[in-house]
């Protein structure tokens, strides 16, 4: 025999079965270190210590170390980049791009291309490359930019985003923000920066690349305003590091515009859309709007006619003049962009509304017990 065994002794116990006691492990001749030493044939039973492998300095754990070294803002930017990659890979952005850009080119483009300052171009380059560099310290009121509209110059195009949510922790909100950044990159960036965010320009049925047919206008990063009452300090840092403007005031959607404006309001409350229409209730005002948000016709279908006309009267009165087109469905983003449509307000449709449509312009008042789905201003 070349193996080993244990010596077992049955110890008698009164009235019970014998107890089995293991005295030790006996090494058979093939295992004995010295046949002349009888003590060498015994080993006292005990725990065997496992030898731990020591990692050499710099060996393994590099990814964990890099992740720990990142600031929360840098980690959030990285997740935004990953959401952007998923949007491009899924094909959803490719199928939705024209649906959004065509109305912008048709209704918001000025006759001549506006110039972009050097500072704006630097901000756009940072946005296009999505560099993982954020503000060193926490954002504050002095660090956030003040409200730039109304009261600013009337030329140029701007973007206002409401209700994007906690994109640093919510995958749906992050995907919606990545979609907006892709859209802004298409509108404002040319060349390498656009390629970095949007990928190579694709041929459109044998014609020139789609990007070359874009409208001749830009939305500089500093003219993109965002507000959500749930924004954290980290999320404010991320947005400001991209050159965008974080609003400090809860406007409840009551923003009066003086220039062509894209409002990005995916899955916002009904009152927010109604307030926005009221604030710009004129042919001139509404014709400068393009809204990406919940379908107005879907809102009408889900509400009783009496409730719809009483509580959301501005949506109800303008509905027949709205040009609405839904984003194409995609199985990967059914819960992210469901019920989302692009709304335009063509002048020829607005002027065709009855004159009494514009006569009454009272500020919306909502029942106290109504679930508005928006956060009220504290003022």
mmCIF file of C-alpha atoms in Angstrom:
data_model
loop_
_atom_site.group_PDB
_atom_site.id
_atom_site.type_symbol
_atom_site.label_atom_id
_atom_site.label_comp_id
_atom_site.label_asym_id
_atom_site.label_seq_id
_atom_site.Cartn_x
_atom_site.Cartn_y
_atom_site.Cartn_z
ATOM 1 C CA UNK A 1 0.000 0.000 0.000
ATOM 2 C CA UNK A 2 1.193 3.476 -0.823
ATOM 3 C CA UNK A 3 -1.590 5.523 0.774
ATOM 4 C CA UNK A 4 -2.325 6.336 4.394
ATOM 5 C CA UNK A 5 -5.101 5.756 6.879
ATOM 6 C CA UNK A 6 -6.518 6.800 10.196
ATOM 7 C CA UNK A 7 -6.373 4.770 13.407
ATOM 8 C CA UNK A 8 -9.837 4.635 14.939
ATOM 9 C CA UNK A 9 -10.678 3.443 18.450
ATOM 10 C CA UNK A 10 -14.195 2.606 19.562
ATOM 11 C CA UNK A 11 -14.611 3.993 23.088
ATOM 12 C CA UNK A 12 -17.452 2.268 25.012
ATOM 13 C CA UNK A 13 -20.135 4.438 26.603
ATOM 14 C CA UNK A 14 -22.677 3.212 29.123
ATOM 15 C CA UNK A 15 -26.039 2.572 27.521
ATOM 16 C CA UNK A 16 -25.001 4.143 24.262
ATOM 17 C CA UNK A 17 -23.362 3.138 21.050
ATOM 18 C CA UNK A 18 -19.539 3.158 21.073
ATOM 19 C CA UNK A 19 -17.981 6.535 20.280
ATOM 20 C CA UNK A 20 -15.577 6.664 17.373
ATOM 21 C CA UNK A 21 -12.363 8.476 18.192
ATOM 22 C CA UNK A 22 -9.721 9.304 15.585
ATOM 23 C CA UNK A 23 -6.328 9.248 17.203
ATOM 24 C CA UNK A 24 -4.191 10.190 14.268
ATOM 25 C CA UNK A 25 -3.193 9.561 10.730
ATOM 26 C CA UNK A 26 -0.914 6.604 10.185
ATOM 27 C CA UNK A 27 1.566 6.862 7.365
ATOM 28 C CA UNK A 28 2.118 3.558 5.681
ATOM 29 C CA UNK A 29 5.638 2.503 4.743
ATOM 30 C CA UNK A 30 5.545 4.203 1.400
ATOM 31 C CA UNK A 31 4.895 7.556 3.147
ATOM 32 C CA UNK A 32 7.306 7.222 6.046
ATOM 33 C CA UNK A 33 10.166 9.696 6.157
ATOM 34 C CA UNK A 34 12.270 7.425 8.375
ATOM 35 C CA UNK A 35 11.438 3.782 8.816
ATOM 36 C CA UNK A 36 13.536 3.706 11.928
ATOM 37 C CA UNK A 37 11.655 6.497 13.673
ATOM 38 C CA UNK A 38 8.239 5.314 14.927
ATOM 39 C CA UNK A 39 7.106 8.849 15.745
ATOM 40 C CA UNK A 40 7.472 9.789 12.112
ATOM 41 C CA UNK A 41 4.540 7.491 11.344
ATOM 42 C CA UNK A 42 2.072 9.735 13.180
ATOM 43 C CA UNK A 43 0.621 13.128 12.396
ATOM 44 C CA UNK A 44 -1.549 15.054 14.814
ATOM 45 C CA UNK A 45 -4.801 15.983 13.063
ATOM 46 C CA UNK A 46 -5.306 19.703 12.543
ATOM 47 C CA UNK A 47 -6.353 22.349 10.027
ATOM 48 C CA UNK A 48 -4.332 22.690 6.925
ATOM 49 C CA UNK A 49 -3.407 26.254 6.135
ATOM 50 C CA UNK A 50 -4.096 27.420 2.643
ATOM 51 C CA UNK A 51 -1.296 29.265 1.079
ATOM 52 C CA UNK A 52 -2.433 32.658 -0.156
ATOM 53 C CA UNK A 53 -1.047 33.928 -3.356
ATOM 54 C CA UNK A 54 0.508 37.284 -2.998
ATOM 55 C CA UNK A 55 -0.268 39.683 -5.814
ATOM 56 C CA UNK A 56 2.641 41.502 -7.162
ATOM 57 C CA UNK A 57 2.409 45.289 -7.126
ATOM 58 C CA UNK A 58 0.425 46.437 -10.156
ATOM 59 C CA UNK A 59 -0.820 42.916 -10.920
ATOM 60 C CA UNK A 60 -4.622 42.558 -11.256
ATOM 61 C CA UNK A 61 -7.333 44.927 -10.085
ATOM 62 C CA UNK A 62 -6.362 47.687 -12.522
ATOM 63 C CA UNK A 63 -9.960 48.208 -13.614
ATOM 64 C CA UNK A 64 -11.176 48.400 -10.014
ATOM 65 C CA UNK A 65 -8.442 50.867 -9.167
ATOM 66 C CA UNK A 66 -9.282 53.039 -12.151
ATOM 67 C CA UNK A 67 -12.981 52.981 -11.272
ATOM 68 C CA UNK A 68 -12.217 53.963 -7.679
ATOM 69 C CA UNK A 69 -9.993 56.804 -8.877
ATOM 70 C CA UNK A 70 -12.755 58.340 -10.977
ATOM 71 C CA UNK A 71 -14.853 61.097 -9.518
ATOM 72 C CA UNK A 72 -18.644 60.611 -9.509
ATOM 73 C CA UNK A 73 -18.933 63.114 -12.362
ATOM 74 C CA UNK A 74 -16.368 61.264 -14.448
ATOM 75 C CA UNK A 75 -18.155 57.969 -13.796
ATOM 76 C CA UNK A 76 -21.427 59.589 -14.863
ATOM 77 C CA UNK A 77 -19.844 60.836 -18.077
ATOM 78 C CA UNK A 78 -18.563 57.350 -18.782
ATOM 79 C CA UNK A 79 -22.068 55.903 -18.375
ATOM 80 C CA UNK A 80 -23.401 58.591 -20.718
ATOM 81 C CA UNK A 81 -20.851 57.527 -23.294
ATOM 82 C CA UNK A 82 -21.956 53.912 -22.942
ATOM 83 C CA UNK A 83 -25.604 54.916 -23.421
ATOM 84 C CA UNK A 84 -24.634 56.792 -26.559
ATOM 85 C CA UNK A 85 -22.832 53.721 -27.914
ATOM 86 C CA UNK A 86 -25.914 51.580 -27.266
ATOM 87 C CA UNK A 87 -28.169 54.071 -29.060
ATOM 88 C CA UNK A 88 -25.945 54.049 -32.123
ATOM 89 C CA UNK A 89 -25.529 50.270 -32.126
ATOM 90 C CA UNK A 90 -29.251 49.581 -31.735
ATOM 91 C CA UNK A 91 -30.223 51.513 -34.852
ATOM 92 C CA UNK A 92 -32.802 53.559 -32.940
ATOM 93 C CA UNK A 93 -30.897 56.806 -33.409
ATOM 94 C CA UNK A 94 -30.483 56.157 -37.136
ATOM 95 C CA UNK A 95 -34.229 55.593 -37.552
ATOM 96 C CA UNK A 96 -35.235 58.558 -35.365
ATOM 97 C CA UNK A 97 -32.736 61.149 -36.542
ATOM 98 C CA UNK A 98 -34.618 62.268 -39.604
ATOM 99 C CA UNK A 99 -37.942 62.359 -37.753
ATOM 100 C CA UNK A 100 -36.529 65.000 -35.399
ATOM 101 C CA UNK A 101 -34.204 66.893 -37.726
ATOM 102 C CA UNK A 102 -36.623 67.408 -40.604
ATOM 103 C CA UNK A 103 -39.075 69.569 -38.583
ATOM 104 C CA UNK A 104 -36.167 71.571 -37.167
ATOM 105 C CA UNK A 105 -34.839 72.239 -40.629
ATOM 106 C CA UNK A 106 -38.301 73.127 -41.870
ATOM 107 C CA UNK A 107 -39.581 75.372 -39.086
ATOM 108 C CA UNK A 108 -36.665 76.663 -37.025
ATOM 109 C CA UNK A 109 -33.841 77.311 -39.489
ATOM 110 C CA UNK A 110 -33.174 81.019 -40.115
ATOM 111 C CA UNK A 111 -32.465 82.164 -43.682
ATOM 112 C CA UNK A 112 -28.742 82.610 -43.042
ATOM 113 C CA UNK A 113 -26.269 80.620 -41.011
ATOM 114 C CA UNK A 114 -25.425 82.220 -37.681
ATOM 115 C CA UNK A 115 -21.806 82.560 -36.611
ATOM 116 C CA UNK A 116 -20.454 80.632 -33.636
ATOM 117 C CA UNK A 117 -17.956 82.169 -31.225
ATOM 118 C CA UNK A 118 -14.606 80.594 -30.381
ATOM 119 C CA UNK A 119 -15.799 79.838 -26.849
ATOM 120 C CA UNK A 120 -18.858 78.096 -28.240
ATOM 121 C CA UNK A 121 -16.730 75.991 -30.576
ATOM 122 C CA UNK A 122 -14.551 74.904 -27.659
ATOM 123 C CA UNK A 123 -17.643 73.898 -25.698
ATOM 124 C CA UNK A 124 -18.940 71.972 -28.718
ATOM 125 C CA UNK A 125 -15.654 70.157 -29.096
ATOM 126 C CA UNK A 126 -15.862 69.073 -25.449
ATOM 127 C CA UNK A 127 -19.408 67.909 -26.036
ATOM 128 C CA UNK A 128 -18.475 66.021 -29.182
ATOM 129 C CA UNK A 129 -15.551 64.217 -27.613
ATOM 130 C CA UNK A 130 -17.322 63.727 -24.265
ATOM 131 C CA UNK A 131 -14.103 64.137 -22.366
ATOM 132 C CA UNK A 132 -14.078 62.627 -18.909
ATOM 133 C CA UNK A 133 -13.187 65.927 -17.247
ATOM 134 C CA UNK A 134 -15.698 67.524 -14.935
ATOM 135 C CA UNK A 135 -15.671 70.406 -12.520
ATOM 136 C CA UNK A 136 -13.342 69.846 -9.588
ATOM 137 C CA UNK A 137 -15.660 71.166 -6.905
ATOM 138 C CA UNK A 138 -19.365 70.874 -6.288
ATOM 139 C CA UNK A 139 -21.664 73.091 -8.297
ATOM 140 C CA UNK A 140 -23.211 76.132 -6.668
ATOM 141 C CA UNK A 141 -25.443 78.990 -7.671
ATOM 142 C CA UNK A 142 -22.397 81.017 -8.592
ATOM 143 C CA UNK A 143 -21.089 78.125 -10.686
ATOM 144 C CA UNK A 144 -24.353 77.550 -12.518
ATOM 145 C CA UNK A 145 -25.165 80.003 -15.222
ATOM 146 C CA UNK A 146 -28.055 82.399 -14.845
ATOM 147 C CA UNK A 147 -31.183 82.247 -16.877
ATOM 148 C CA UNK A 148 -30.415 83.565 -20.363
ATOM 149 C CA UNK A 149 -33.899 83.839 -21.829
ATOM 150 C CA UNK A 150 -35.970 85.955 -22.081
ATOM 151 C CA UNK A 151 -34.087 89.191 -22.482
ATOM 152 C CA UNK A 152 -31.285 87.902 -24.689
ATOM 153 C CA UNK A 153 -30.690 88.518 -28.364
ATOM 154 C CA UNK A 154 -33.379 87.249 -30.683
ATOM 155 C CA UNK A 155 -31.135 85.673 -33.333
ATOM 156 C CA UNK A 156 -30.031 82.040 -33.196
ATOM 157 C CA UNK A 157 -31.639 78.836 -32.010
ATOM 158 C CA UNK A 158 -31.736 77.487 -28.476
ATOM 159 C CA UNK A 159 -32.756 74.296 -26.708
ATOM 160 C CA UNK A 160 -34.600 73.910 -23.400
ATOM 161 C CA UNK A 161 -34.792 70.551 -21.648
ATOM 162 C CA UNK A 162 -37.220 69.883 -18.802
ATOM 163 C CA UNK A 163 -37.644 66.775 -16.664
ATOM 164 C CA UNK A 164 -34.737 64.614 -17.835
ATOM 165 C CA UNK A 165 -34.517 63.042 -14.354
ATOM 166 C CA UNK A 166 -31.598 61.566 -12.405
ATOM 167 C CA UNK A 167 -29.525 60.428 -15.356
ATOM 168 C CA UNK A 168 -26.553 59.482 -13.169
ATOM 169 C CA UNK A 169 -28.518 56.662 -11.542
ATOM 170 C CA UNK A 170 -31.479 55.999 -13.890
ATOM 171 C CA UNK A 171 -30.754 54.159 -17.137
ATOM 172 C CA UNK A 172 -33.884 55.498 -18.869
ATOM 173 C CA UNK A 173 -33.034 59.116 -18.070
ATOM 174 C CA UNK A 174 -29.457 58.536 -19.159
ATOM 175 C CA UNK A 175 -30.607 57.182 -22.500
ATOM 176 C CA UNK A 176 -32.906 60.192 -23.022
ATOM 177 C CA UNK A 177 -30.040 62.579 -22.291
ATOM 178 C CA UNK A 178 -27.702 60.692 -24.633
ATOM 179 C CA UNK A 179 -30.350 61.047 -27.360
ATOM 180 C CA UNK A 180 -30.468 64.810 -26.770
ATOM 181 C CA UNK A 181 -26.676 65.081 -26.915
ATOM 182 C CA UNK A 182 -26.620 63.174 -30.197
ATOM 183 C CA UNK A 183 -29.261 65.543 -31.547
ATOM 184 C CA UNK A 184 -27.324 68.624 -30.450
ATOM 185 C CA UNK A 185 -24.146 67.215 -31.972
ATOM 186 C CA UNK A 186 -25.952 66.808 -35.290
ATOM 187 C CA UNK A 187 -27.217 70.377 -35.148
ATOM 188 C CA UNK A 188 -24.022 72.135 -34.200
ATOM 189 C CA UNK A 189 -20.870 70.120 -34.817
ATOM 190 C CA UNK A 190 -19.116 69.389 -38.083
ATOM 191 C CA UNK A 191 -16.108 67.228 -38.819
ATOM 192 C CA UNK A 192 -14.233 65.187 -36.226
ATOM 193 C CA UNK A 193 -16.328 66.215 -33.228
ATOM 194 C CA UNK A 194 -19.532 65.174 -34.976
ATOM 195 C CA UNK A 195 -17.957 61.888 -35.994
ATOM 196 C CA UNK A 196 -16.953 61.262 -32.376
ATOM 197 C CA UNK A 197 -20.522 61.539 -31.141
ATOM 198 C CA UNK A 198 -22.613 60.468 -34.128
ATOM 199 C CA UNK A 199 -20.334 57.978 -35.842
ATOM 200 C CA UNK A 200 -19.565 57.985 -39.563
ATOM 201 C CA UNK A 201 -22.043 59.753 -41.809
ATOM 202 C CA UNK A 202 -24.198 57.180 -43.547
ATOM 203 C CA UNK A 203 -25.363 57.243 -47.099
ATOM 204 C CA UNK A 204 -29.061 57.831 -47.574
ATOM 205 C CA UNK A 205 -30.262 55.705 -50.469
ATOM 206 C CA UNK A 206 -27.293 56.507 -52.610
ATOM 207 C CA UNK A 207 -27.392 60.258 -52.023
ATOM 208 C CA UNK A 208 -24.891 62.433 -50.183
ATOM 209 C CA UNK A 209 -24.347 61.759 -46.464
ATOM 210 C CA UNK A 210 -27.298 62.890 -44.396
ATOM 211 C CA UNK A 211 -25.178 65.264 -42.310
ATOM 212 C CA UNK A 212 -24.386 67.406 -45.338
ATOM 213 C CA UNK A 213 -28.072 68.207 -45.771
ATOM 214 C CA UNK A 214 -28.476 69.531 -42.226
ATOM 215 C CA UNK A 215 -30.070 72.946 -41.716
ATOM 216 C CA UNK A 216 -27.614 75.853 -41.662
ATOM 217 C CA UNK A 217 -27.983 76.671 -37.971
ATOM 218 C CA UNK A 218 -26.409 75.686 -34.702
ATOM 219 C CA UNK A 219 -27.450 75.313 -31.085
ATOM 220 C CA UNK A 220 -24.306 76.251 -29.122
ATOM 221 C CA UNK A 221 -23.872 74.269 -25.936
ATOM 222 C CA UNK A 222 -24.251 77.385 -23.775
ATOM 223 C CA UNK A 223 -27.683 77.964 -25.351
ATOM 224 C CA UNK A 224 -28.951 74.605 -24.141
ATOM 225 C CA UNK A 225 -30.802 75.093 -20.831
ATOM 226 C CA UNK A 226 -31.778 72.231 -18.546
ATOM 227 C CA UNK A 227 -33.856 71.993 -15.410
ATOM 228 C CA UNK A 228 -35.084 69.191 -13.219
ATOM 229 C CA UNK A 229 -35.847 69.654 -9.512
ATOM 230 C CA UNK A 230 -34.292 66.230 -8.906
ATOM 231 C CA UNK A 231 -30.845 67.135 -10.283
ATOM 232 C CA UNK A 232 -28.069 66.223 -7.871
ATOM 233 C CA UNK A 233 -24.832 68.154 -7.443
ATOM 234 C CA UNK A 234 -23.011 65.497 -9.467
ATOM 235 C CA UNK A 235 -25.479 65.810 -12.338
ATOM 236 C CA UNK A 236 -25.137 69.587 -12.304
ATOM 237 C CA UNK A 237 -21.349 69.139 -12.473
ATOM 238 C CA UNK A 238 -21.699 66.829 -15.471
ATOM 239 C CA UNK A 239 -23.942 69.202 -17.411
ATOM 240 C CA UNK A 240 -21.854 72.282 -16.708
ATOM 241 C CA UNK A 241 -18.682 70.401 -17.670
ATOM 242 C CA UNK A 242 -20.295 69.878 -21.086
ATOM 243 C CA UNK A 243 -20.800 73.636 -21.398
ATOM 244 C CA UNK A 244 -24.563 73.481 -20.901
ATOM 245 C CA UNK A 245 -26.619 75.816 -18.695
ATOM 246 C CA UNK A 246 -28.371 74.482 -15.592
ATOM 247 C CA UNK A 247 -31.334 76.666 -14.680
ATOM 248 C CA UNK A 248 -31.727 77.598 -11.041
ATOM 249 C CA UNK A 249 -35.415 78.466 -11.122
ATOM 250 C CA UNK A 250 -38.354 76.100 -11.383
ATOM 251 C CA UNK A 251 -40.260 77.730 -14.232
ATOM 252 C CA UNK A 252 -43.058 75.125 -14.268
ATOM 253 C CA UNK A 253 -42.753 75.264 -18.044
ATOM 254 C CA UNK A 254 -43.788 78.950 -18.137
ATOM 255 C CA UNK A 255 -40.937 80.138 -20.348
ATOM 256 C CA UNK A 256 -41.644 82.812 -22.911
ATOM 257 C CA UNK A 257 -39.277 82.586 -25.856
ATOM 258 C CA UNK A 258 -37.992 85.196 -28.306
ATOM 259 C CA UNK A 259 -36.082 82.955 -30.678
ATOM 260 C CA UNK A 260 -36.641 79.591 -32.374
ATOM 261 C CA UNK A 261 -36.487 76.984 -29.622
ATOM 262 C CA UNK A 262 -36.415 73.225 -29.383
ATOM 263 C CA UNK A 263 -38.105 72.022 -26.182
ATOM 264 C CA UNK A 264 -37.008 68.542 -25.158
ATOM 265 C CA UNK A 265 -39.596 67.285 -22.644
ATOM 266 C CA UNK A 266 -39.764 63.499 -22.785
ATOM 267 C CA UNK A 267 -42.341 62.014 -20.372
ATOM 268 C CA UNK A 268 -43.125 65.320 -18.668
ATOM 269 C CA UNK A 269 -46.395 66.116 -16.914
ATOM 270 C CA UNK A 270 -49.367 67.363 -18.939
ATOM 271 C CA UNK A 271 -49.430 70.666 -17.056
ATOM 272 C CA UNK A 272 -45.885 71.416 -18.180
ATOM 273 C CA UNK A 273 -46.897 71.307 -21.865
ATOM 274 C CA UNK A 274 -50.036 73.314 -21.163
ATOM 275 C CA UNK A 275 -48.047 75.992 -19.284
ATOM 276 C CA UNK A 276 -45.531 76.266 -22.107
ATOM 277 C CA UNK A 277 -48.255 76.843 -24.697
ATOM 278 C CA UNK A 278 -49.915 79.471 -22.492
ATOM 279 C CA UNK A 279 -46.627 81.356 -22.087
ATOM 280 C CA UNK A 280 -46.249 81.652 -25.864
ATOM 281 C CA UNK A 281 -49.919 81.918 -26.829
ATOM 282 C CA UNK A 282 -49.776 83.695 -30.186
ATOM 283 C CA UNK A 283 -49.180 82.768 -33.796
ATOM 284 C CA UNK A 284 -45.732 84.305 -33.660
ATOM 285 C CA UNK A 285 -44.794 82.605 -30.395
ATOM 286 C CA UNK A 286 -46.023 79.089 -31.148
ATOM 287 C CA UNK A 287 -44.556 79.088 -34.652
ATOM 288 C CA UNK A 288 -41.079 79.309 -33.064
ATOM 289 C CA UNK A 289 -41.599 76.132 -31.029
ATOM 290 C CA UNK A 290 -40.713 72.529 -31.726
ATOM 291 C CA UNK A 291 -41.572 70.208 -28.835
ATOM 292 C CA UNK A 292 -40.210 66.698 -28.371
ATOM 293 C CA UNK A 293 -42.448 65.142 -25.730
ATOM 294 C CA UNK A 294 -45.567 63.145 -24.984
ATOM 295 C CA UNK A 295 -48.050 62.916 -27.816
ATOM 296 C CA UNK A 296 -50.724 65.625 -27.551
ATOM 297 C CA UNK A 297 -53.196 63.336 -29.268
ATOM 298 C CA UNK A 298 -52.336 60.617 -26.783
ATOM 299 C CA UNK A 299 -53.124 63.029 -23.941
ATOM 300 C CA UNK A 300 -56.508 63.766 -25.527
ATOM 301 C CA UNK A 301 -57.282 60.065 -25.877
ATOM 302 C CA UNK A 302 -56.470 59.246 -22.262
ATOM 303 C CA UNK A 303 -58.564 62.007 -20.687
ATOM 304 C CA UNK A 304 -62.271 62.672 -20.539
ATOM 305 C CA UNK A 305 -63.231 65.414 -22.968
ATOM 306 C CA UNK A 306 -64.511 67.635 -20.162
ATOM 307 C CA UNK A 307 -61.313 67.249 -18.139
ATOM 308 C CA UNK A 308 -59.111 67.777 -21.176
ATOM 309 C CA UNK A 309 -60.787 71.016 -22.217
ATOM 310 C CA UNK A 310 -61.096 72.385 -18.665
ATOM 311 C CA UNK A 311 -57.646 71.600 -17.226
ATOM 312 C CA UNK A 312 -55.493 71.502 -20.339
ATOM 313 C CA UNK A 313 -57.344 73.981 -22.507
ATOM 314 C CA UNK A 314 -54.321 75.330 -24.375
ATOM 315 C CA UNK A 315 -53.398 71.867 -25.623
ATOM 316 C CA UNK A 316 -57.047 71.297 -26.559
ATOM 317 C CA UNK A 317 -57.410 74.605 -28.447
ATOM 318 C CA UNK A 318 -54.265 74.223 -30.537
ATOM 319 C CA UNK A 319 -54.491 70.483 -31.169
ATOM 320 C CA UNK A 320 -56.058 70.806 -34.617
ATOM 321 C CA UNK A 321 -53.146 73.019 -35.753
ATOM 322 C CA UNK A 322 -50.348 70.791 -34.454
ATOM 323 C CA UNK A 323 -48.224 68.800 -36.859
ATOM 324 C CA UNK A 324 -47.273 65.699 -34.903
ATOM 325 C CA UNK A 325 -45.045 62.751 -35.805
ATOM 326 C CA UNK A 326 -44.201 59.897 -33.448
ATOM 327 C CA UNK A 327 -40.725 58.488 -32.961
ATOM 328 C CA UNK A 328 -40.435 55.033 -34.522
ATOM 329 C CA UNK A 329 -40.891 52.189 -32.021
ATOM 330 C CA UNK A 330 -37.913 50.076 -31.062
ATOM 331 C CA UNK A 331 -38.069 46.941 -28.870
ATOM 332 C CA UNK A 332 -35.036 48.011 -26.832
ATOM 333 C CA UNK A 333 -36.497 51.437 -25.951
ATOM 334 C CA UNK A 334 -40.217 50.840 -25.579
ATOM 335 C CA UNK A 335 -40.253 52.148 -22.002
ATOM 336 C CA UNK A 336 -37.816 54.999 -22.727
ATOM 337 C CA UNK A 337 -39.425 56.767 -25.685
ATOM 338 C CA UNK A 338 -42.923 55.339 -25.688
ATOM 339 C CA UNK A 339 -45.623 57.872 -26.599
ATOM 340 C CA UNK A 340 -42.923 60.364 -27.673
ATOM 341 C CA UNK A 341 -43.618 62.593 -30.673
ATOM 342 C CA UNK A 342 -42.315 65.739 -32.354
ATOM 343 C CA UNK A 343 -44.782 68.640 -32.352
ATOM 344 C CA UNK A 344 -44.576 71.599 -34.742
ATOM 345 C CA UNK A 345 -46.882 74.587 -35.131
ATOM 346 C CA UNK A 346 -46.975 75.693 -38.792
ATOM 347 C CA UNK A 347 -48.029 79.301 -39.338
ATOM 348 C CA UNK A 348 -50.588 78.437 -41.983
ATOM 349 C CA UNK A 349 -52.364 76.124 -39.561
ATOM 350 C CA UNK A 350 -52.255 78.580 -36.679
ATOM 351 C CA UNK A 351 -53.766 81.443 -38.671
ATOM 352 C CA UNK A 352 -56.562 79.104 -39.767
ATOM 353 C CA UNK A 353 -57.785 78.739 -36.189
ATOM 354 C CA UNK A 354 -60.812 80.836 -35.178
ATOM 355 C CA UNK A 355 -59.943 84.339 -34.009
ATOM 356 C CA UNK A 356 -61.522 83.752 -30.604
ATOM 357 C CA UNK A 357 -58.829 81.112 -30.016
ATOM 358 C CA UNK A 358 -56.347 83.888 -29.294
ATOM 359 C CA UNK A 359 -58.700 86.253 -27.489
ATOM 360 C CA UNK A 360 -58.561 84.549 -24.086
ATOM 361 C CA UNK A 361 -55.173 84.074 -22.461
ATOM 362 C CA UNK A 362 -55.736 83.366 -18.788
ATOM 363 C CA UNK A 363 -53.045 81.629 -16.766
ATOM 364 C CA UNK A 364 -53.873 77.949 -16.244
ATOM 365 C CA UNK A 365 -55.345 77.006 -12.878
ATOM 366 C CA UNK A 366 -55.430 73.356 -11.881
ATOM 367 C CA UNK A 367 -57.653 71.685 -9.276
ATOM 368 C CA UNK A 368 -55.974 71.258 -5.910
ATOM 369 C CA UNK A 369 -56.647 67.532 -5.885
ATOM 370 C CA UNK A 370 -55.355 67.033 -9.430
ATOM 371 C CA UNK A 371 -52.192 64.990 -9.855
ATOM 372 C CA UNK A 372 -50.205 67.355 -12.069
ATOM 373 C CA UNK A 373 -47.154 65.102 -12.439
ATOM 374 C CA UNK A 374 -44.946 68.180 -12.010
ATOM 375 C CA UNK A 375 -43.117 69.762 -9.080
ATOM 376 C CA UNK A 376 -44.560 73.118 -8.145
ATOM 377 C CA UNK A 377 -42.347 76.152 -7.682
ATOM 378 C CA UNK A 378 -41.739 77.057 -4.042
ATOM 379 C CA UNK A 379 -42.197 80.749 -4.750
#
